[in-house]
C-alpha positions as a LaTeX table, in Angstrom:
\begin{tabular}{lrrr}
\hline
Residue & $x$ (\AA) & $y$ (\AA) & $z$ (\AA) \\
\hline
Unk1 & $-10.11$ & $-19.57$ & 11.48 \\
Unk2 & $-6.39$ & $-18.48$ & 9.45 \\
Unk3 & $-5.53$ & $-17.40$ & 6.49 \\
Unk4 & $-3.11$ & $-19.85$ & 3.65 \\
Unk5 & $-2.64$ & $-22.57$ & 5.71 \\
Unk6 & $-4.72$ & $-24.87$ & 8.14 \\
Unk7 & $-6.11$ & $-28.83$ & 8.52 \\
Unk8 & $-6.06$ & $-29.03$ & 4.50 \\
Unk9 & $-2.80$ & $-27.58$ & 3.90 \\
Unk10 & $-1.25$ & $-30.78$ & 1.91 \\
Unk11 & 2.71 & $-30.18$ & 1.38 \\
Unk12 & 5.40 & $-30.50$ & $-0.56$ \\
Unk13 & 8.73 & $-29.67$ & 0.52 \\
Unk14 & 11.15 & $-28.93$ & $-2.31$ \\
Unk15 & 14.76 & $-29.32$ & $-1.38$ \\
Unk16 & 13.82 & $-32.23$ & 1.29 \\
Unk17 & 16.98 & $-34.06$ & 1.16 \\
Unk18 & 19.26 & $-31.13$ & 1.54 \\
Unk19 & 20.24 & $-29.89$ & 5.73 \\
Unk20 & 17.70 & $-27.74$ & 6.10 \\
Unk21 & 14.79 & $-28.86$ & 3.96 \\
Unk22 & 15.15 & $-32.15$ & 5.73 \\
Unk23 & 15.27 & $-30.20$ & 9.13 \\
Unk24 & 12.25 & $-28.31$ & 8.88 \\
Unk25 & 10.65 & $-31.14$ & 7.13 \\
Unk26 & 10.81 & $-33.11$ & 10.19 \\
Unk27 & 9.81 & $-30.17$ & 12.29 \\
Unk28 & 6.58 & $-29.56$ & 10.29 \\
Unk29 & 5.53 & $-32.80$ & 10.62 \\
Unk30 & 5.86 & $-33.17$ & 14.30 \\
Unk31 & 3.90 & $-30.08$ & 14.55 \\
Unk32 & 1.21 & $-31.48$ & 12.68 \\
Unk33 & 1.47 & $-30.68$ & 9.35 \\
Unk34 & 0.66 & $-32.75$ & 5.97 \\
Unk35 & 4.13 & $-33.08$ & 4.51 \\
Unk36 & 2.42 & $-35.50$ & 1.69 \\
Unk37 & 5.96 & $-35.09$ & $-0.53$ \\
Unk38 & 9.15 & $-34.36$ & $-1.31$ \\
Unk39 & 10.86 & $-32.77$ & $-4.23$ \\
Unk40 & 14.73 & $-33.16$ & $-5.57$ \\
Unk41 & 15.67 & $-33.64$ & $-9.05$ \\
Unk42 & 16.95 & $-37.26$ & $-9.63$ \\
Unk43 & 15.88 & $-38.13$ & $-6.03$ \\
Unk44 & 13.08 & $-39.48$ & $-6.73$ \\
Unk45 & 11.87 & $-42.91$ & $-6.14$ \\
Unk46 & 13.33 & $-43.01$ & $-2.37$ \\
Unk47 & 11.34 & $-41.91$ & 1.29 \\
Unk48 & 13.19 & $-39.47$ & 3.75 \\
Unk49 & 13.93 & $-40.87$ & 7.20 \\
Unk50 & 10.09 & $-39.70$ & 8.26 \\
Unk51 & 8.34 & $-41.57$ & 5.65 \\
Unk52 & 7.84 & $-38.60$ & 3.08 \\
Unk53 & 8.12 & $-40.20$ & $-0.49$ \\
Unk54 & 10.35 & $-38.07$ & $-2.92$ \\
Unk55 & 9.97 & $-37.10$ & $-6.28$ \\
Unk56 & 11.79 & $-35.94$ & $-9.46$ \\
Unk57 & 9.58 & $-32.59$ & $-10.00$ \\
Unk58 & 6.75 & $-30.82$ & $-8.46$ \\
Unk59 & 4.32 & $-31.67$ & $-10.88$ \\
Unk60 & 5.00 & $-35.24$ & $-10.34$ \\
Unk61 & 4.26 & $-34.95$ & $-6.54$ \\
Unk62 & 0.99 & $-33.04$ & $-7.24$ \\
Unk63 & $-0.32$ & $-35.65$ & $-9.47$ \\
Unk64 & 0.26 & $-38.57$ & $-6.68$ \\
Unk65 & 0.21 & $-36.93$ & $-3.83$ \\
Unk66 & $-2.78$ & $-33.86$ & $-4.51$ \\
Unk67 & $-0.27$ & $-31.59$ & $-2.78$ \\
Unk68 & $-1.52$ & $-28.07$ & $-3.08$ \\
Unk69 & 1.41 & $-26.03$ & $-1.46$ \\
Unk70 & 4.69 & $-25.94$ & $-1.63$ \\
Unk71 & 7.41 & $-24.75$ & 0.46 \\
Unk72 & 10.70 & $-23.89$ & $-1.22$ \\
Unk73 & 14.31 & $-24.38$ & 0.53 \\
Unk74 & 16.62 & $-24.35$ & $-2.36$ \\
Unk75 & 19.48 & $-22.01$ & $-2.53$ \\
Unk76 & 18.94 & $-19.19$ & $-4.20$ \\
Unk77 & 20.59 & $-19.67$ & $-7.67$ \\
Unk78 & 18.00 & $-22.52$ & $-8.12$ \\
Unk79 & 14.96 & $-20.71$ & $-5.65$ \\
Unk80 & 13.42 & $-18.91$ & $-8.67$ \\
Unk81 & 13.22 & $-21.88$ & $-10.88$ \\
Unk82 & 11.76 & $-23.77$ & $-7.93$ \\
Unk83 & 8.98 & $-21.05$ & $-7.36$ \\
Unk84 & 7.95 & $-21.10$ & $-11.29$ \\
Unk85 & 7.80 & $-25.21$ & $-11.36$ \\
Unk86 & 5.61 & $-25.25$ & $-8.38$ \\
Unk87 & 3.40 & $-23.03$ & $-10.06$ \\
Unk88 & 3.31 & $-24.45$ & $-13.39$ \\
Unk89 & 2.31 & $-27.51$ & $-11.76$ \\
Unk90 & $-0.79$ & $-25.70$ & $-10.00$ \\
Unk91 & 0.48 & $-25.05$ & $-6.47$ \\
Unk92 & $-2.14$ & $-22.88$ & $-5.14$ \\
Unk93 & 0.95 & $-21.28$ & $-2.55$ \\
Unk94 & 4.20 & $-21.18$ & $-2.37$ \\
Unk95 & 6.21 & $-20.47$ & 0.62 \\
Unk96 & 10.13 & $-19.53$ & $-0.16$ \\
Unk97 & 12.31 & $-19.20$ & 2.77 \\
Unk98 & 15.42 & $-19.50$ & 0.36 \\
Unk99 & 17.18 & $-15.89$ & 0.61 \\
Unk100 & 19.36 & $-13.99$ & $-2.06$ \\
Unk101 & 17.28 & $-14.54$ & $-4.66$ \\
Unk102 & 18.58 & $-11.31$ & $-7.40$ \\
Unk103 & 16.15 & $-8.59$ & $-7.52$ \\
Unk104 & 15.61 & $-9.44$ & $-11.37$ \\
Unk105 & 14.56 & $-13.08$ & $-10.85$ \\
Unk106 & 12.19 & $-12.37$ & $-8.63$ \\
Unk107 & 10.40 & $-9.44$ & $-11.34$ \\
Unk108 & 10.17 & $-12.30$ & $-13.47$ \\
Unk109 & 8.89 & $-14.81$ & $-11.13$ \\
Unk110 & 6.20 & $-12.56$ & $-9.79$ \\
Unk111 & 4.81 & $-11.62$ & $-13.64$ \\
Unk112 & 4.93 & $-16.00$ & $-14.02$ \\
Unk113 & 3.33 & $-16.98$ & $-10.71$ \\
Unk114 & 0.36 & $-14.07$ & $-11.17$ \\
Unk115 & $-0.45$ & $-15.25$ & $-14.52$ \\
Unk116 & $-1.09$ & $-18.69$ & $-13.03$ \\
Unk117 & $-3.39$ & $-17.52$ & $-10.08$ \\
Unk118 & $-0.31$ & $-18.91$ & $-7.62$ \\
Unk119 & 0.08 & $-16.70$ & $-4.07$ \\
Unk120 & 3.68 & $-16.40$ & $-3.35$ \\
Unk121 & 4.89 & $-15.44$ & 0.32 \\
Unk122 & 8.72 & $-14.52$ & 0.09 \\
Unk123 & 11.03 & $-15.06$ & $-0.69$ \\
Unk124 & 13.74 & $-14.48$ & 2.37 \\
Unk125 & 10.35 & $-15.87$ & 4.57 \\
Unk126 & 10.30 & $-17.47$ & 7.86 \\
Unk127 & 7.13 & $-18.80$ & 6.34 \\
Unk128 & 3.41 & $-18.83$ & 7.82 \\
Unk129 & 2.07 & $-20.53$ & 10.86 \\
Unk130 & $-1.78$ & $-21.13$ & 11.68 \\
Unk131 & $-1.36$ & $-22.53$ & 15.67 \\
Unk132 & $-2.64$ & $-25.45$ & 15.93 \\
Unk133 & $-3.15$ & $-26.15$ & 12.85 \\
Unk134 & $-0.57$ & $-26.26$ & 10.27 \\
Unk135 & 3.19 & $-24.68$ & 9.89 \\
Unk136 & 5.01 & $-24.07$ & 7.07 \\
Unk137 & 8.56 & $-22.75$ & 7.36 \\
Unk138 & 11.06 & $-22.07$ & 10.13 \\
Unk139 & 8.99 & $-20.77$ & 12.62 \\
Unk140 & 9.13 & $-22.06$ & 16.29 \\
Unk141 & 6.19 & $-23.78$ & 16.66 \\
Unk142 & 6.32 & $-24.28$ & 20.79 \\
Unk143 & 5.76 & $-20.35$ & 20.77 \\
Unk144 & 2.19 & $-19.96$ & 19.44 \\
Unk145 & $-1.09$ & $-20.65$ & 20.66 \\
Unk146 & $-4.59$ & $-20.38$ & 19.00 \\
Unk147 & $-6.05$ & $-17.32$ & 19.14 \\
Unk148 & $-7.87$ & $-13.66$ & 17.67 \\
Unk149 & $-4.71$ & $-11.76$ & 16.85 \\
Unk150 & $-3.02$ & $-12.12$ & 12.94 \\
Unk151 & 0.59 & $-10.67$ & 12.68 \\
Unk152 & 2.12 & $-9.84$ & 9.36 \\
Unk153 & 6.02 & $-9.25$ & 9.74 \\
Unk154 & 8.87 & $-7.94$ & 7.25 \\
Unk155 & 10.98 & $-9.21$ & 9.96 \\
Unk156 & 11.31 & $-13.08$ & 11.24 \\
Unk157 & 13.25 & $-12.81$ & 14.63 \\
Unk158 & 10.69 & $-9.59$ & 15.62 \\
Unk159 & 7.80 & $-11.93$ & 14.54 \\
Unk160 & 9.18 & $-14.61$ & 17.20 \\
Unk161 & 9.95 & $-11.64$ & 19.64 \\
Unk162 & 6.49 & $-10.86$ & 19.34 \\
Unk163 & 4.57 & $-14.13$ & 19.27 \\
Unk164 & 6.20 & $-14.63$ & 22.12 \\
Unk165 & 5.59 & $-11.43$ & 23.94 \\
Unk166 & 1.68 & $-11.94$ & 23.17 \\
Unk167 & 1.92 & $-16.09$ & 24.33 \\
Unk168 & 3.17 & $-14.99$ & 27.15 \\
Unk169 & 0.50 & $-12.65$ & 28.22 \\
Unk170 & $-2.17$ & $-14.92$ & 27.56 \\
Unk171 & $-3.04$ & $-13.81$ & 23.95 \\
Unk172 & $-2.91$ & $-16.21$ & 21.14 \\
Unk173 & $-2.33$ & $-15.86$ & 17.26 \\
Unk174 & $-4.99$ & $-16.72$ & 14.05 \\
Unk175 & $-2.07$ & $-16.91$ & 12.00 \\
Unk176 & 1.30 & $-15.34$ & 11.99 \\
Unk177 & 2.45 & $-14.28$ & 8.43 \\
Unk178 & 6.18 & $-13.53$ & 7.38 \\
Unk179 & 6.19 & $-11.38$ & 4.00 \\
Unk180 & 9.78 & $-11.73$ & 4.21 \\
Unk181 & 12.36 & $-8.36$ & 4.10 \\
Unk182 & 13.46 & $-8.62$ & 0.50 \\
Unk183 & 12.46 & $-5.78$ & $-1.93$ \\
Unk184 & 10.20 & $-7.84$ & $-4.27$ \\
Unk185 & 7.90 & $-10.13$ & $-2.60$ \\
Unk186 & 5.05 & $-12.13$ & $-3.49$ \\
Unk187 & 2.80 & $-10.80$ & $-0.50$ \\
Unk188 & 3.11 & $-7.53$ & 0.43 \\
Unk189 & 2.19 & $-5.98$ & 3.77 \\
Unk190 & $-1.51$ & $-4.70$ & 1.97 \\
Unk191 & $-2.30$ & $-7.83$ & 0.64 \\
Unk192 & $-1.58$ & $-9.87$ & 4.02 \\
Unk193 & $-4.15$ & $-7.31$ & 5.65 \\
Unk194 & $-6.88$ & $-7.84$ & 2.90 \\
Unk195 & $-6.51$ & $-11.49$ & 4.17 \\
Unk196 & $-6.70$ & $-10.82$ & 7.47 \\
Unk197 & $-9.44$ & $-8.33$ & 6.73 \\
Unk198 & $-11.85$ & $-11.54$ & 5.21 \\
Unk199 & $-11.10$ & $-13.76$ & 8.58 \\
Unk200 & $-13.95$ & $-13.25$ & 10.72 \\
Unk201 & $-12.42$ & $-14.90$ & 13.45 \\
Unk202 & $-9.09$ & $-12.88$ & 13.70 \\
Unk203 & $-10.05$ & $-9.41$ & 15.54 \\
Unk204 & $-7.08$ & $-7.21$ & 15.31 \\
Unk205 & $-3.68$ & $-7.54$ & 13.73 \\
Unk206 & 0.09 & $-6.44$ & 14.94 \\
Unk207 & 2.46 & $-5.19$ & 11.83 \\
Unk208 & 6.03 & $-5.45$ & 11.87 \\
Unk209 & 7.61 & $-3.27$ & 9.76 \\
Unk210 & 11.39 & $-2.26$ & 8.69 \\
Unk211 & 13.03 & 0.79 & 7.26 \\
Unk212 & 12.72 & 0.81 & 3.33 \\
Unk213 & 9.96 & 1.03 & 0.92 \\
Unk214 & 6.47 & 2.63 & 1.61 \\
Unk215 & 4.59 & $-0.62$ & 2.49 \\
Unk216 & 4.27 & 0.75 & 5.81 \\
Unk217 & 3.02 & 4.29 & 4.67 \\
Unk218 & 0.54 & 2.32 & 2.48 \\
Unk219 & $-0.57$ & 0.36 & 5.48 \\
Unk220 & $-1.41$ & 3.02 & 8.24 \\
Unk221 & $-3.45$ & 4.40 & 5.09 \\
Unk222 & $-5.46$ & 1.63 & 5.04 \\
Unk223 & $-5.91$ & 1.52 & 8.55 \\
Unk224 & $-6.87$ & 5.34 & 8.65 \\
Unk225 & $-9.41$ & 4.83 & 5.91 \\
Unk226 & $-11.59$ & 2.22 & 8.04 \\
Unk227 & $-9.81$ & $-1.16$ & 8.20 \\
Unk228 & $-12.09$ & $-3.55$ & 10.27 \\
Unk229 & $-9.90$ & $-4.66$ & 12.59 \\
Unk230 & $-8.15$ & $-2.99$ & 15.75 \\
Unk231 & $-4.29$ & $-2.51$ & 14.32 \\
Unk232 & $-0.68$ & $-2.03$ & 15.73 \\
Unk233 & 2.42 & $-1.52$ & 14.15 \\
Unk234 & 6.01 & $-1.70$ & 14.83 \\
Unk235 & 8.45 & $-0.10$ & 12.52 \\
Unk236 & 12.11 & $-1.45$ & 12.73 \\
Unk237 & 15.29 & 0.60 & 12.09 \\
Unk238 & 14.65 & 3.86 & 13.49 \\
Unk239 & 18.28 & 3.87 & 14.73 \\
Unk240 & 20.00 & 3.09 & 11.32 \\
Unk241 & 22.48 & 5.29 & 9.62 \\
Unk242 & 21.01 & 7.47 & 7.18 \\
Unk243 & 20.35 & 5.43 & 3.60 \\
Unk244 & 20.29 & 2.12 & 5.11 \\
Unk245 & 17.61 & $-0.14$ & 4.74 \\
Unk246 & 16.74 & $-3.39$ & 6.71 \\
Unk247 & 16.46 & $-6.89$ & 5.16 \\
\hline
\end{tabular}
């Protein structure tokens, strides 16, 4: 099994016709993935290059297409406004890679997105890849393979590091989760294990943490208290100057 993304995943990509939504656009569909739309604003109308029809808004996409999540690569004066469309137009997740996003955007996106039952993961996220199945982001697809072990990362080159590290010795991935390293995020480290905690087909998990904020402490609480599945944890930044944080 995963967790937020598989077979059904139907996506929309919003900020397909700029470099990098178009990039990864292309990449997610080679690796299997239902890219069933585009969004950019007075775009609409026209197909990308792979066949992806594009549309003026999100809610537009979701009523012809039945896309029901969304991956966000707008830059970041626009990002938060891209999060709260998707989720006015009833985007069960959103996925936001876009980075820089100010610290009092994202307090207001998180109160709009909770009040319409939307999961956010990000933003500043590499994204969330179920092998086999479905990607979503800029993860490196060639990497992963099917298998027991979920990783939730605050860190997207040390999830890659890892993934590839486990590949490599034979042990695949259920899905491979990255919360992203900004302050304010959608998913935090807690609520990525509580996911990982229903999946009766993923049998431990590896955490990658960073320096900053008590996620981490919160975490190995969790995991002292009884957590069902076998757990280990890399923290990031013990070599940093003193009052530096990571991400």
């Amino acid at each position: 099994m995963s967790i937020l993304v598989d077979g059904e995943t139907r996506l929309v990509v919003q900020g397909i016709t700029g470099r990098d939504g178009a990039f990864h656009a292309r990449a997610m569909i080679e690796y299997g993935t239902r890219v069933v739309a585009g969004v950019t604003p007075g775009k609409g109308g026209r197909k990308t290059a792979d066949g992806v029809p594009v549309f003026d808004s999100v809610a537009e996409a979701v009523r012809q297409t039945g896309a029901n999540t969304s991956v966000v690569y707008v830059p970041a004066t626009f990002a938060a406004d891209a999060v709260c469309e998707a989720s006015d137009a009833g985007i069960d997740l959103v996925v936001c890679i876009s980075e820089g996003i100010p610290v009092r955007d994202m307090v207001r996106v998180l109160s709009f997105v909770r009040e319409r039952g939307t999961r956010l993961v990000g933003p500043n996220s590499p994204g969330v890849i179920s092998p086999g199945k479905a990607k979503v982001g800029i993860m490196p697809g060639e990497i992963h393979r099917p298998g027991p072990v979920g990783i939730i990362s605050r860190s997207g080159t040390l999830t890659y590091e890892i993934v590839d590290h486990l590949t490599r010795g034979g042990i695949g991935q259920s899905t491979c989760l990255g919360i992203g390293g900004d302050s304010i995020v959608g998913t935090n480290l807690l609520d990525a294990m509580r996911l990982f905690a229903e999946d009766d087909e993923t049998e431990a998990i590896v955490l990658i943490g960073e320096i900053g904020g008590n996620d981490e402490e919160l975490a190995a609480e969790m995991i002292g208290a009884g957590y069902p599945k076998r757990a280990a944890a890399f923290i990031a930044g013990r070599t940093a100057p003193p009052g530096k944080r990571m991400g």
